[in-house]
XYZ file of C-alpha atoms in Angstrom:
758
model
C 19.321 -33.702 0.817
C 18.409 -30.213 -0.415
C 17.549 -29.103 3.121
C 20.869 -30.521 4.356
C 22.844 -28.406 1.882
C 20.772 -25.354 2.767
C 21.765 -25.851 6.385
C 25.423 -26.273 5.475
C 25.396 -23.034 3.478
C 23.652 -21.110 6.271
C 26.198 -22.314 8.832
C 29.089 -21.346 6.591
C 30.404 -24.936 6.457
C 30.578 -24.881 2.657
C 32.864 -22.559 0.767
C 30.067 -20.025 0.252
C 29.716 -17.110 2.660
C 26.533 -16.314 4.541
C 24.273 -14.125 2.438
C 24.061 -10.442 3.203
C 20.905 -8.653 2.130
C 21.201 -6.055 -0.630
C 19.910 -2.690 0.532
C 18.360 -0.309 -1.942
C 15.139 0.439 -3.794
C 16.665 1.830 -6.973
C 15.201 4.038 -9.686
C 15.116 1.992 -12.926
C 16.712 4.676 -15.095
C 19.801 4.614 -12.820
C 20.338 0.835 -12.880
C 23.054 0.956 -15.524
C 25.071 3.556 -13.614
C 24.600 2.272 -10.052
C 23.847 -1.445 -10.017
C 24.252 -3.184 -13.345
C 27.774 -4.596 -12.956
C 27.013 -5.953 -9.466
C 23.812 -7.549 -10.744
C 25.648 -9.185 -13.659
C 28.266 -10.558 -11.286
C 25.521 -12.217 -9.229
C 23.600 -13.797 -12.094
C 21.735 -11.221 -14.191
C 21.727 -12.262 -17.859
C 19.802 -9.325 -19.357
C 21.122 -6.039 -20.684
C 20.337 -2.787 -18.908
C 18.230 -1.824 -21.930
C 16.111 -4.968 -21.471
C 15.376 -3.901 -17.900
C 14.486 -0.267 -18.560
C 14.020 1.406 -21.901
C 11.998 4.372 -23.087
C 12.142 3.567 -26.792
C 11.839 -0.231 -26.775
C 9.815 -2.854 -24.965
C 11.490 -3.665 -21.661
C 10.814 -5.402 -18.387
C 9.440 -2.202 -16.825
C 6.488 -2.368 -19.264
C 5.181 -5.503 -17.536
C 5.053 -3.827 -14.106
C 1.767 -2.337 -12.888
C 0.969 0.166 -10.169
C -2.335 -1.331 -9.057
C -4.708 1.244 -7.613
C -1.782 3.158 -6.134
C -1.514 0.732 -3.210
C -0.024 -2.490 -4.648
C 1.993 -3.838 -7.547
C 1.015 -6.282 -10.272
C 2.740 -7.848 -13.276
C 1.508 -8.823 -16.741
C 1.922 -12.535 -17.485
C 0.217 -12.914 -20.851
C -0.064 -11.038 -24.146
C -3.701 -10.248 -23.319
C -3.280 -8.129 -20.193
C -3.546 -10.953 -17.647
C -2.121 -9.644 -14.376
C -0.898 -11.363 -11.235
C -0.876 -9.698 -7.816
C -1.434 -10.683 -4.182
C -4.660 -12.017 -2.713
C -4.539 -9.279 -0.094
C -4.157 -6.686 -2.873
C -7.290 -8.005 -4.544
C -9.093 -8.540 -1.238
C -11.309 -5.440 -1.417
C -12.334 -6.259 -4.973
C -13.090 -9.877 -4.065
C -15.071 -8.683 -1.049
C -17.034 -6.161 -3.121
C -18.371 -8.960 -5.328
C -19.108 -11.304 -2.407
C -22.445 -12.007 -0.787
C -23.609 -14.634 1.688
C -24.949 -16.599 -1.302
C -21.810 -16.107 -3.445
C -19.036 -15.866 -0.883
C -15.948 -15.499 -3.057
C -13.835 -14.668 -0.006
C -14.539 -18.088 1.454
C -14.950 -20.144 -1.717
C -12.704 -18.364 -4.207
C -13.641 -17.081 -7.654
C -12.597 -18.117 -11.149
C -13.873 -16.643 -14.407
C -13.968 -19.650 -16.710
C -14.220 -17.382 -19.736
C -13.586 -13.681 -20.287
C -17.267 -12.759 -20.273
C -17.344 -13.750 -16.573
C -14.501 -11.434 -15.525
C -15.781 -8.869 -13.015
C -15.299 -5.057 -13.280
C -14.040 -3.083 -10.271
C -15.064 0.539 -9.994
C -12.186 2.845 -9.091
C -9.444 0.254 -9.595
C -6.772 1.245 -12.114
C -3.585 -0.135 -13.646
C -0.816 2.407 -14.222
C 2.254 1.800 -16.386
C 5.442 3.843 -16.312
C 6.153 5.331 -19.743
C 9.338 7.127 -18.789
C 11.083 8.992 -16.004
C 13.410 11.978 -16.152
C 15.776 13.738 -13.766
C 14.442 17.303 -13.394
C 16.473 18.235 -10.323
C 18.264 21.053 -12.113
C 15.011 22.650 -13.344
C 13.378 22.523 -9.913
C 16.348 23.622 -7.803
C 16.943 26.560 -10.161
C 13.678 28.038 -8.853
C 14.590 27.561 -5.173
C 16.892 29.556 -2.933
C 18.505 29.119 0.466
C 16.698 32.126 1.926
C 13.287 30.538 1.305
C 11.442 28.922 4.185
C 10.920 25.181 3.854
C 7.183 25.744 3.281
C 7.966 28.193 0.466
C 10.508 25.799 -1.035
C 7.948 23.024 -1.100
C 5.270 25.280 -2.554
C 7.567 26.524 -5.312
C 8.830 22.999 -6.055
C 5.211 21.851 -6.397
C 4.489 24.722 -8.804
C 7.500 23.924 -10.961
C 6.670 20.220 -10.857
C 3.108 20.838 -11.962
C 4.356 22.911 -14.898
C 6.879 20.265 -15.951
C 4.214 17.541 -15.711
C 1.842 19.568 -17.883
C 4.542 20.108 -20.502
C 5.410 16.397 -20.509
C 1.811 15.332 -21.173
C 0.725 18.087 -23.564
C -1.367 16.737 -26.462
C -1.366 13.205 -24.998
C -3.595 11.016 -22.831
C -0.727 10.369 -20.411
C -0.596 11.709 -16.879
C 2.527 12.788 -15.034
C 3.902 13.939 -11.706
C 7.149 15.280 -10.290
C 8.269 13.850 -6.961
C 10.983 14.907 -4.553
C 13.729 12.539 -3.400
C 16.303 12.633 -0.608
C 14.132 15.121 1.325
C 13.949 17.688 -1.450
C 17.526 17.411 -2.698
C 16.566 15.746 -6.001
C 13.443 15.706 -8.217
C 12.242 13.294 -10.901
C 9.423 13.431 -13.444
C 7.297 10.323 -14.012
C 5.013 9.907 -17.032
C 2.298 7.241 -16.855
C -0.316 5.523 -18.972
C -3.357 4.675 -16.837
C -5.993 2.039 -17.614
C -9.247 2.231 -15.630
C -10.967 -0.971 -16.684
C -9.426 -3.697 -14.515
C -11.442 -6.900 -14.041
C -11.202 -9.686 -11.487
C -10.221 -12.961 -13.147
C -9.493 -15.328 -10.299
C -8.743 -15.738 -6.625
C -8.236 -18.784 -4.423
C -10.357 -19.197 -1.289
C -9.109 -17.265 1.738
C -8.115 -20.597 3.288
C -5.349 -20.592 0.666
C -4.890 -16.883 -0.095
C -4.820 -15.911 3.615
C -3.683 -19.223 5.079
C -2.189 -18.534 8.499
C -4.128 -15.272 8.899
C -2.935 -12.818 11.529
C -0.956 -15.527 13.328
C 1.457 -16.022 10.433
C 1.361 -12.447 9.136
C 4.921 -11.019 8.919
C 6.308 -14.442 9.871
C 8.543 -17.081 8.340
C 8.134 -19.972 7.672
C 5.030 -19.186 5.628
C 2.538 -21.336 3.718
C 0.244 -18.763 2.148
C -0.943 -18.819 -1.471
C -1.175 -15.033 -1.468
C -2.214 -14.311 -5.058
C -5.122 -13.155 -7.178
C -5.523 -12.391 -10.868
C -6.950 -9.494 -12.848
C -7.078 -8.457 -16.487
C -6.467 -4.997 -17.889
C -8.885 -3.868 -20.602
C -8.622 -1.126 -23.237
C -10.941 0.486 -25.749
C -11.259 -1.184 -29.188
C -8.922 1.480 -30.611
C -6.172 0.454 -28.196
C -6.361 3.364 -25.728
C -7.063 3.389 -21.990
C -10.778 3.797 -21.264
C -13.344 3.665 -18.489
C -15.239 0.377 -18.118
C -17.369 -0.563 -21.112
C -18.737 -3.843 -22.377
C -17.146 -2.927 -25.706
C -13.649 -2.861 -24.237
C -11.175 -5.602 -25.154
C -8.218 -7.144 -23.298
C -5.165 -4.935 -23.375
C -2.332 -5.974 -25.665
C 0.691 -6.195 -23.408
C 3.712 -4.208 -24.531
C 5.722 -6.730 -22.545
C 4.802 -9.645 -20.301
C 6.857 -11.940 -18.094
C 7.607 -15.525 -19.109
C 6.853 -17.897 -16.223
C 9.636 -20.213 -15.084
C 9.021 -23.780 -13.927
C 12.636 -24.187 -12.791
C 12.053 -23.036 -9.230
C 14.685 -21.558 -6.933
C 17.825 -22.716 -5.175
C 19.908 -21.202 -2.398
C 21.953 -18.322 -3.789
C 19.904 -17.820 -6.964
C 19.828 -14.279 -8.327
C 16.523 -12.419 -7.859
C 15.249 -8.975 -8.724
C 11.960 -7.312 -7.834
C 10.320 -4.436 -9.663
C 7.419 -2.605 -8.059
C 5.992 0.466 -6.395
C 7.138 0.511 -2.747
C 5.061 2.986 -0.747
C 7.114 4.530 2.038
C 10.324 4.065 3.976
C 12.121 6.329 6.453
C 15.730 5.181 6.229
C 17.098 8.665 6.978
C 15.068 8.951 10.203
C 17.061 10.474 13.046
C 17.608 8.958 16.475
C 15.081 11.478 17.815
C 12.472 10.119 15.429
C 13.282 6.538 16.428
C 12.785 7.403 20.116
C 9.427 9.006 19.382
C 8.293 5.992 17.363
C 9.269 3.514 20.101
C 7.933 5.447 23.069
C 4.914 7.305 21.731
C 3.669 6.806 18.177
C 3.745 3.027 17.713
C 2.304 1.985 21.099
C -0.577 4.432 20.668
C -1.527 3.039 17.261
C -1.423 -0.503 18.647
C -3.575 0.358 21.673
C -6.306 1.928 19.547
C -6.289 -0.794 16.905
C -6.368 -3.500 19.583
C -9.752 -2.225 20.683
C -11.024 -1.657 17.148
C -10.131 -5.191 16.063
C -11.703 -6.717 19.152
C -15.025 -4.960 18.471
C -15.054 -5.799 14.764
C -14.113 -9.446 15.323
C -16.886 -9.912 17.870
C -19.531 -8.695 15.423
C -18.040 -10.552 12.437
C -18.166 -13.838 14.337
C -21.862 -13.336 15.090
C -23.143 -12.610 11.579
C -21.825 -13.961 8.205
C -23.158 -10.881 6.404
C -21.225 -8.592 8.750
C -18.129 -10.755 8.281
C -18.214 -10.089 4.530
C -19.019 -6.386 4.927
C -16.141 -5.738 7.305
C -13.617 -8.229 5.923
C -11.483 -5.737 3.992
C -11.505 -3.104 6.745
C -10.594 -5.702 9.355
C -7.687 -7.001 7.237
C -6.345 -3.475 6.623
C -6.583 -2.581 10.315
C -4.989 -5.818 11.436
C -2.064 -5.686 9.029
C -0.560 -2.489 10.410
C -1.613 -3.249 13.960
C 0.815 -6.161 13.877
C 3.318 -4.154 11.836
C 3.708 -1.536 14.575
C 4.024 -4.225 17.243
C 6.791 -5.856 15.244
C 8.518 -2.627 14.298
C 8.754 -1.505 17.920
C 10.068 -4.884 19.047
C 12.716 -5.036 16.321
C 13.801 -1.404 16.668
C 14.746 -2.342 20.210
C 16.163 -5.793 19.473
C 18.240 -4.597 16.512
C 19.504 -1.602 18.517
C 18.450 0.836 15.829
C 18.491 3.828 18.198
C 22.101 3.182 19.119
C 23.078 2.715 15.457
C 21.444 6.017 14.535
C 23.191 7.783 17.393
C 26.536 6.390 16.275
C 26.010 7.677 12.716
C 24.983 11.092 14.047
C 28.144 11.246 16.160
C 30.235 10.472 13.045
C 28.361 13.159 11.138
C 28.903 15.735 13.885
C 32.627 14.968 13.984
C 32.808 15.313 10.201
C 30.964 18.646 10.254
C 33.087 20.096 13.065
C 36.302 19.195 11.242
C 35.750 21.885 8.587
C 34.506 25.500 8.984
C 32.733 25.340 5.603
C 30.817 22.266 6.728
C 29.979 23.948 10.012
C 28.521 26.860 8.071
C 26.485 24.548 5.844
C 25.449 21.726 8.183
C 26.157 22.924 11.715
C 22.516 23.376 12.717
C 21.269 20.075 11.257
C 20.999 17.862 14.336
C 19.907 20.718 16.601
C 16.991 21.429 14.248
C 15.885 17.804 14.383
C 16.272 17.547 18.136
C 14.195 20.685 18.734
C 11.541 19.650 16.216
C 10.899 16.302 17.887
C 11.033 17.800 21.364
C 8.315 20.272 20.384
C 6.014 17.521 19.058
C 6.538 14.965 21.825
C 3.636 16.376 23.832
C 1.137 16.186 20.944
C 2.100 13.072 18.999
C -0.245 10.804 20.991
C -3.104 13.255 20.566
C -2.491 13.353 16.814
C -2.574 9.550 16.647
C -5.857 9.464 18.576
C -7.297 12.144 16.300
C -6.625 10.053 13.225
C -6.844 6.438 14.419
C -9.709 6.733 16.921
C -11.421 9.877 15.686
C -11.375 9.974 11.912
C -10.756 6.419 10.705
C -11.740 4.382 13.773
C -15.457 4.369 12.896
C -16.730 5.002 9.355
C -19.169 7.839 10.068
C -16.944 10.916 10.644
C -15.361 10.944 7.187
C -18.721 10.176 5.582
C -20.269 13.059 7.518
C -17.466 15.396 6.408
C -17.924 14.487 2.741
C -21.670 14.937 3.006
C -21.158 18.261 4.785
C -19.117 19.596 1.871
C -21.632 18.501 -0.755
C -24.777 19.484 1.130
C -23.176 22.772 2.139
C -22.797 23.522 -1.555
C -26.392 22.397 -2.120
C -27.838 24.723 0.521
C -25.659 27.719 -0.400
C -26.924 27.619 -3.976
C -30.289 29.056 -2.905
C -28.672 32.300 -1.722
C -26.657 32.455 -4.933
C -29.835 32.023 -6.977
C -31.631 34.823 -5.091
C -28.730 37.167 -5.841
C -28.684 36.223 -9.519
C -32.461 36.607 -9.858
C -32.293 40.148 -8.492
C -29.663 41.003 -11.091
C -31.473 39.293 -14.007
C -32.944 41.744 -16.539
C -35.610 39.569 -18.156
C -38.172 36.903 -17.409
C -36.405 34.528 -19.820
C -33.101 35.004 -17.990
C -34.774 34.291 -14.658
C -36.349 31.088 -16.010
C -32.998 29.986 -17.350
C -31.349 30.649 -13.982
C -34.043 28.664 -12.168
C -33.690 25.766 -14.575
C -29.895 25.669 -14.160
C -30.354 25.913 -10.402
C -32.662 22.881 -10.281
C -30.396 20.846 -12.556
C -27.295 21.575 -10.494
C -29.034 20.796 -7.192
C -30.429 17.569 -8.623
C -26.930 16.610 -9.772
C -25.545 17.194 -6.265
C -28.260 15.051 -4.700
C -27.574 12.314 -7.233
C -23.886 12.406 -6.329
C -24.751 12.301 -2.627
C -27.063 9.301 -3.130
C -24.329 7.447 -4.998
C -21.765 8.107 -2.290
C -24.247 7.070 0.379
C -25.010 3.797 -1.393
C -21.307 3.077 -1.596
C -20.757 3.997 2.071
C -23.619 1.971 3.507
C -22.844 -1.096 1.366
C -20.110 -2.148 3.798
C -21.618 -0.551 6.898
C -22.975 -2.335 9.942
C -24.841 -0.077 12.350
C -24.331 -2.218 15.465
C -20.571 -2.401 14.898
C -20.378 1.315 14.133
C -22.168 2.221 17.349
C -19.808 0.093 19.436
C -16.757 1.540 17.689
C -17.835 5.116 18.333
C -18.782 4.509 21.962
C -15.564 2.678 22.818
C -12.948 4.375 20.644
C -14.121 7.883 21.465
C -14.270 7.047 25.164
C -10.641 5.886 24.883
C -9.843 9.162 23.083
C -11.636 11.224 25.746
C -9.915 9.409 28.630
C -6.340 9.408 27.264
C -5.779 12.746 25.529
C -5.346 16.153 27.236
C -8.378 18.430 26.992
C -6.551 20.998 24.866
C -5.963 18.299 22.225
C -9.560 17.104 22.064
C -12.204 18.027 19.469
C -14.781 20.635 20.440
C -17.739 18.235 20.548
C -16.096 16.439 23.490
C -17.035 19.513 25.547
C -20.668 18.862 24.616
C -20.268 15.257 25.813
C -18.720 16.514 29.021
C -21.430 19.074 29.683
C -24.462 17.055 28.579
C -23.421 13.502 29.513
C -20.665 14.052 32.120
C -18.077 12.486 29.828
C -20.042 9.272 29.222
C -19.513 8.711 25.504
C -21.884 5.724 25.404
C -24.810 7.974 26.397
C -23.791 10.488 23.741
C -23.589 7.630 21.219
C -27.128 6.510 22.106
C -28.407 9.971 21.226
C -26.398 10.084 17.997
C -27.846 6.773 16.845
C -31.353 7.813 17.834
C -31.242 11.055 15.849
C -28.397 11.433 13.351
C -29.063 10.858 9.656
C -25.366 10.039 9.128
C -25.437 6.717 10.977
C -28.589 5.196 9.458
C -29.170 4.597 5.753
C -32.964 4.837 5.879
C -32.899 8.156 7.729
C -30.264 9.548 5.394
C -32.114 8.599 2.210
C -35.387 9.953 3.640
C -33.639 13.245 4.427
C -32.563 13.561 0.787
C -36.189 13.511 -0.325
C -36.702 16.923 1.298
C -33.376 18.313 2.637
C -33.641 20.813 5.474
C -30.699 23.138 6.176
C -31.401 23.584 9.884
C -31.830 19.860 10.555
C -28.607 19.128 8.707
C -26.701 21.835 10.589
C -27.861 20.446 13.960
C -26.963 16.828 13.185
C -24.622 15.542 15.913
C -22.478 13.369 13.632
C -22.139 16.187 11.110
C -20.824 18.368 13.924
C -18.461 15.653 15.171
C -17.078 15.053 11.680
C -16.596 18.798 11.121
C -14.770 19.205 14.459
C -12.458 16.266 13.801
C -11.607 17.424 10.280
C -11.006 20.972 11.501
C -8.554 19.623 14.080
C -6.862 17.419 11.505
C -6.280 20.212 8.999
C -5.414 22.588 11.819
C -2.376 20.493 12.705
C -0.393 22.174 9.937
C -0.820 25.579 11.541
C -0.307 24.252 15.075
C 2.907 22.462 14.091
C 4.209 25.022 11.586
C 7.339 25.877 13.566
C 8.206 22.254 14.252
C 7.565 21.322 10.607
C 9.882 24.082 9.425
C 12.692 22.818 11.667
C 12.086 19.178 10.790
C 11.905 19.689 7.020
C 15.057 21.788 6.958
C 16.831 19.424 9.326
C 16.125 16.385 7.164
C 16.994 18.182 3.923
C 20.390 19.121 5.384
C 20.880 15.742 7.074
C 20.239 13.776 3.870
C 22.478 16.044 1.802
C 25.200 16.009 4.442
C 25.319 12.269 5.032
C 25.623 11.691 1.273
C 28.406 14.254 1.043
C 30.171 12.645 3.999
C 30.237 9.255 2.239
C 30.855 10.068 -1.442
C 31.739 6.478 -2.372
C 28.590 4.969 -0.861
C 25.629 4.259 -3.154
C 22.630 5.799 -1.411
C 19.131 4.857 -2.518
C 16.220 7.241 -1.943
C 13.345 6.446 0.388
C 10.347 4.729 -1.179
C 7.587 7.102 -2.307
C 5.273 4.992 -4.504
C 7.427 5.366 -7.611
C 8.801 2.415 -9.562
C 11.873 0.836 -7.999
C 14.079 -2.164 -8.590
C 15.767 -4.207 -5.891
C 18.073 -7.146 -6.427
C 19.333 -9.921 -4.222
C 19.536 -13.684 -3.798
C 17.453 -16.551 -2.479
C 18.704 -17.396 0.978
C 18.017 -19.075 4.306
C 18.935 -17.318 7.546
C 19.485 -17.703 11.282
C 17.256 -15.243 13.173
C 18.814 -16.029 16.544
C 21.138 -18.436 18.277
C 20.424 -22.095 17.453
C 17.497 -21.245 15.133
C 17.762 -21.930 11.398
C 15.165 -21.054 8.758
C 15.383 -22.754 5.384
C 14.702 -20.760 2.235
C 11.550 -22.564 1.093
C 8.368 -24.230 2.332
C 6.180 -26.937 0.817
C 2.616 -28.209 0.883
C 3.743 -30.623 3.578
C 3.992 -27.616 5.910
C 0.444 -26.544 5.066
C -0.793 -29.926 6.244
C 1.361 -29.812 9.378
C -0.223 -26.489 10.379
C -3.807 -27.617 9.704
C -6.211 -26.950 12.577
C -9.922 -27.414 11.731
C -10.883 -25.563 14.924
C -8.970 -22.425 13.910
C -10.334 -20.478 10.900
C -6.807 -19.250 10.097
C -5.542 -22.813 9.528
C -8.365 -24.610 7.749
C -7.243 -26.575 4.690
C -9.804 -26.950 1.863
C -10.902 -30.507 1.121
C -9.872 -30.229 -2.523
C -6.328 -29.257 -1.510
C -6.132 -32.195 0.910
C -7.316 -34.525 -1.826
C -4.584 -33.355 -4.196
C -2.018 -33.599 -1.399
C -3.004 -37.155 -0.502
C -2.726 -38.208 -4.135
C 0.474 -36.177 -4.596
C -1.230 -34.911 -7.742
C 1.070 -31.957 -8.368
C 1.562 -32.321 -12.122
C 4.449 -30.370 -13.641
C 4.574 -28.033 -10.654
C 6.406 -30.353 -8.245
C 10.121 -29.875 -7.668
C 12.658 -32.531 -8.616
C 12.113 -34.257 -5.267
C 8.381 -34.579 -5.865
C 7.496 -31.879 -3.317
C 5.130 -29.012 -4.084
C 6.823 -25.707 -3.211
C 4.643 -23.032 -1.594
C 6.812 -20.050 -0.563
C 10.440 -18.966 -0.575
C 12.545 -16.120 0.822
C 15.147 -13.847 -0.733
C 17.168 -10.918 0.574
C 15.534 -8.268 -1.635
C 14.715 -4.880 -0.147
C 10.961 -4.208 -0.282
C 8.198 -2.563 1.738
C 4.452 -1.898 1.642
C 3.336 -1.160 -1.924
C 5.631 -3.927 -3.175
C 2.850 -6.376 -2.344
C 2.197 -8.282 -5.547
C 5.581 -7.419 -7.052
C 7.145 -9.976 -9.376
C 10.209 -11.868 -8.221
C 12.267 -12.351 -11.377
C 15.280 -14.542 -12.118
C 18.409 -13.607 -14.032
C 16.794 -14.447 -17.370
C 13.863 -12.109 -16.787
C 11.382 -14.869 -15.923
C 8.791 -14.833 -13.160
C 9.613 -17.152 -10.255
C 7.381 -15.755 -7.503
C 5.087 -13.052 -6.226
C 6.300 -11.019 -3.227
C 3.844 -10.517 -0.382
C 5.537 -9.931 2.972
C 8.620 -9.268 5.051
C 9.968 -11.233 8.002
C 9.387 -10.500 11.675
C 13.038 -10.177 12.666
C 13.579 -7.292 10.217
C 10.417 -5.293 10.805
C 12.573 -2.346 11.741
C 13.753 -2.437 8.131
C 11.686 0.509 6.909
C 13.777 2.663 9.253
C 17.090 0.782 9.291
C 17.937 -1.978 6.828
C 19.125 -5.186 8.504
C 21.642 -6.735 6.109
C 21.893 -10.084 7.948
C 18.185 -10.548 8.619
C 16.138 -8.787 5.925
C 14.040 -11.231 3.891
C 11.253 -10.911 1.341
C 8.595 -13.626 1.549
C 7.138 -14.693 -1.796
C 4.676 -17.278 -3.009
C 6.438 -19.644 -5.405
C 5.038 -19.287 -8.919
C 4.734 -23.073 -9.154
C 2.243 -23.063 -6.261
C 0.306 -20.301 -8.011
C 0.158 -22.354 -11.205
C -0.794 -25.493 -9.279
C -3.733 -23.752 -7.583
C -4.934 -22.265 -10.882
C -4.583 -25.498 -12.813
C -4.982 -28.527 -10.548
C -7.059 -26.987 -7.735
C -9.355 -24.597 -9.631
C -9.350 -26.254 -13.043
C -8.752 -22.889 -14.741
C -6.222 -24.287 -17.196
C -7.335 -21.775 -19.841
C -5.365 -19.186 -17.837
C -2.258 -21.375 -17.899
C -2.641 -21.632 -21.670
C -2.298 -17.830 -21.945
C 1.093 -17.815 -20.261
C 4.527 -18.553 -21.664
C 5.811 -21.326 -19.373
C 9.549 -21.904 -19.703
C 12.298 -24.042 -18.239
C 16.054 -23.688 -18.629
C 16.048 -26.782 -20.848
C 13.364 -25.264 -23.034
C 15.296 -22.006 -23.230
C 18.433 -23.797 -24.440
C 16.450 -25.626 -27.101
C 14.694 -22.475 -28.274
C 17.816 -20.354 -28.553
C 18.624 -21.992 -31.883
C 15.153 -21.290 -33.280
C 14.781 -18.044 -35.280
C 11.034 -17.948 -34.631
C 11.576 -17.473 -30.872
C 9.144 -14.846 -29.543
C 10.139 -11.504 -28.098
C 8.493 -12.444 -24.813
C 10.686 -15.504 -24.349
C 13.837 -13.694 -25.541
C 13.575 -10.984 -22.913
């Protein structure tokens, strides 16, 4: 019956109108002014102060920037954090071995002493934000070049950040918005001891794999769990066995009520990047040049990695995270290109630009201010059209295709410092005026060189941990051959001329020599070199030279494209200011830039095309329907099948006895929002966002109000996997599980906790 009513609503047969997605990733401090009344009208029951407050505990205090690449949310008073499985994937992989394969089997710490530390992973909380536009713009002038404007803005921002964190352990940054038309200061508290608590097996956490990625309907239990730790005195600290679980300033109650069509939802998180103000010229370049080039290169990279991963279980674990990262945006660019065309984004952009031009030409003052805007953008893209493919090859095939070039560059910097110290010592010894001073200089010299070598050894251990030499050799031979064959000579790195001269352009023969001789591509050779480093041998190393050439080209792009960058930066600054001035009554949201944002919307089904209807939720029944034991993307664990057959869902089933798995809502999110909490009108957690839908993959450039959907794992499926599947009920006991009935009962009780009040 529920599915019947969903269909009726989607077709507009009931009195309700078809849902329209709510565009906007809004800054939390502006919610009260821009969005609060609309949110209340659609079901929000909290005050603006309960959403964002500087002086009191608020919902923002439960939201985590996880490692700068994902979002998490606190769900217990003791720092327990929920995020996506794919956000925790690298951490899970780092603890996995063939003997203890947590990627395949899952991991659950049955007590806190078993929770696993993760070097380099951090949890960052927003303390406050502040509009500093006036302070920054006061230091800028119209006669500055765009490069000078950006340099001065960075200087002012750095000063404001330093003032905001003086005499504190906080960190801060100032970021530009609306292409340099506004600036905001963000102050953070950063915790660097974040431990893995639990993760389902990949057959649940990645169920559907690449096939289902970016697709609806979805049946993926995309979640993992971490815990944030602090020092015994309550401050952020590096990992230590003495650290204790963080005391959450605020954590989200967890709702067992589930979702219905039209339910209010809001998502807080740290979306990474959107380009909603992109011009039609930028859209054309993306469709015709940039996106297809990325896909072509990653196609080949994935094929090579997959072949080696299928051969060897150890290689599969080593390369798992890199493969997943490569694959995710390989499919993203396929989908974005397809939907930019299907959703006629180019034509929509051109229409808006025509309206803008008419508006500008209707007033001499506007002509003076904005007359050059579109011409600047047109010329900028025209001047980069010839090099955009070469730039993609430089990055995707050259620098990050194989692992060795960036490793070689980092080693070159450190070892260059190591070797140059000898000349510095000789100079200092000549100037020293006593034997004691000379001995002191020599001692300091040896200590500093030893410290560099120790740092190099540590970086090498980390690099080679997830390195497979056979795969690396195939990647270099094939990706660099593709680079050599498809990019004009004047856009190629210098060492390609060596390949041309010595090996007649046969990169595989060059690769054979590299892997016979280079210390950068073999751990044993590299570690042996460190026992007695030789400057000449290091200088002649072929991979060192390749890495240096590629990096030189990469950093040289700024100088090569300086004129185009100047036109593009000015064009977009004027375009963004002008379009906002043209529509003074429209609420414009800034592009995502990894700062905290809030988006609100509603749960809702949709019709992606004629005669196709997608309901708003999926169940465990769909997991079983997709099962394919011959396909590793659709294997269902035996324990899950056992629970399904018994219908042993506990308190996590819906009122019809079904176990919900995922649902969709029309919130506006993007990459970086992975792991973000989906929250109901009472401030309770109902899901964990992990993806967008295929039909709206142009949404980072142009929001599709009829099609845009956020895909989230239902919190009841998360709880079911933790409790019934994994038997980790001690984690459930930490949470504050609530239902609407329980809320009504508790409202009359004076001892009601702050966490359940919201």
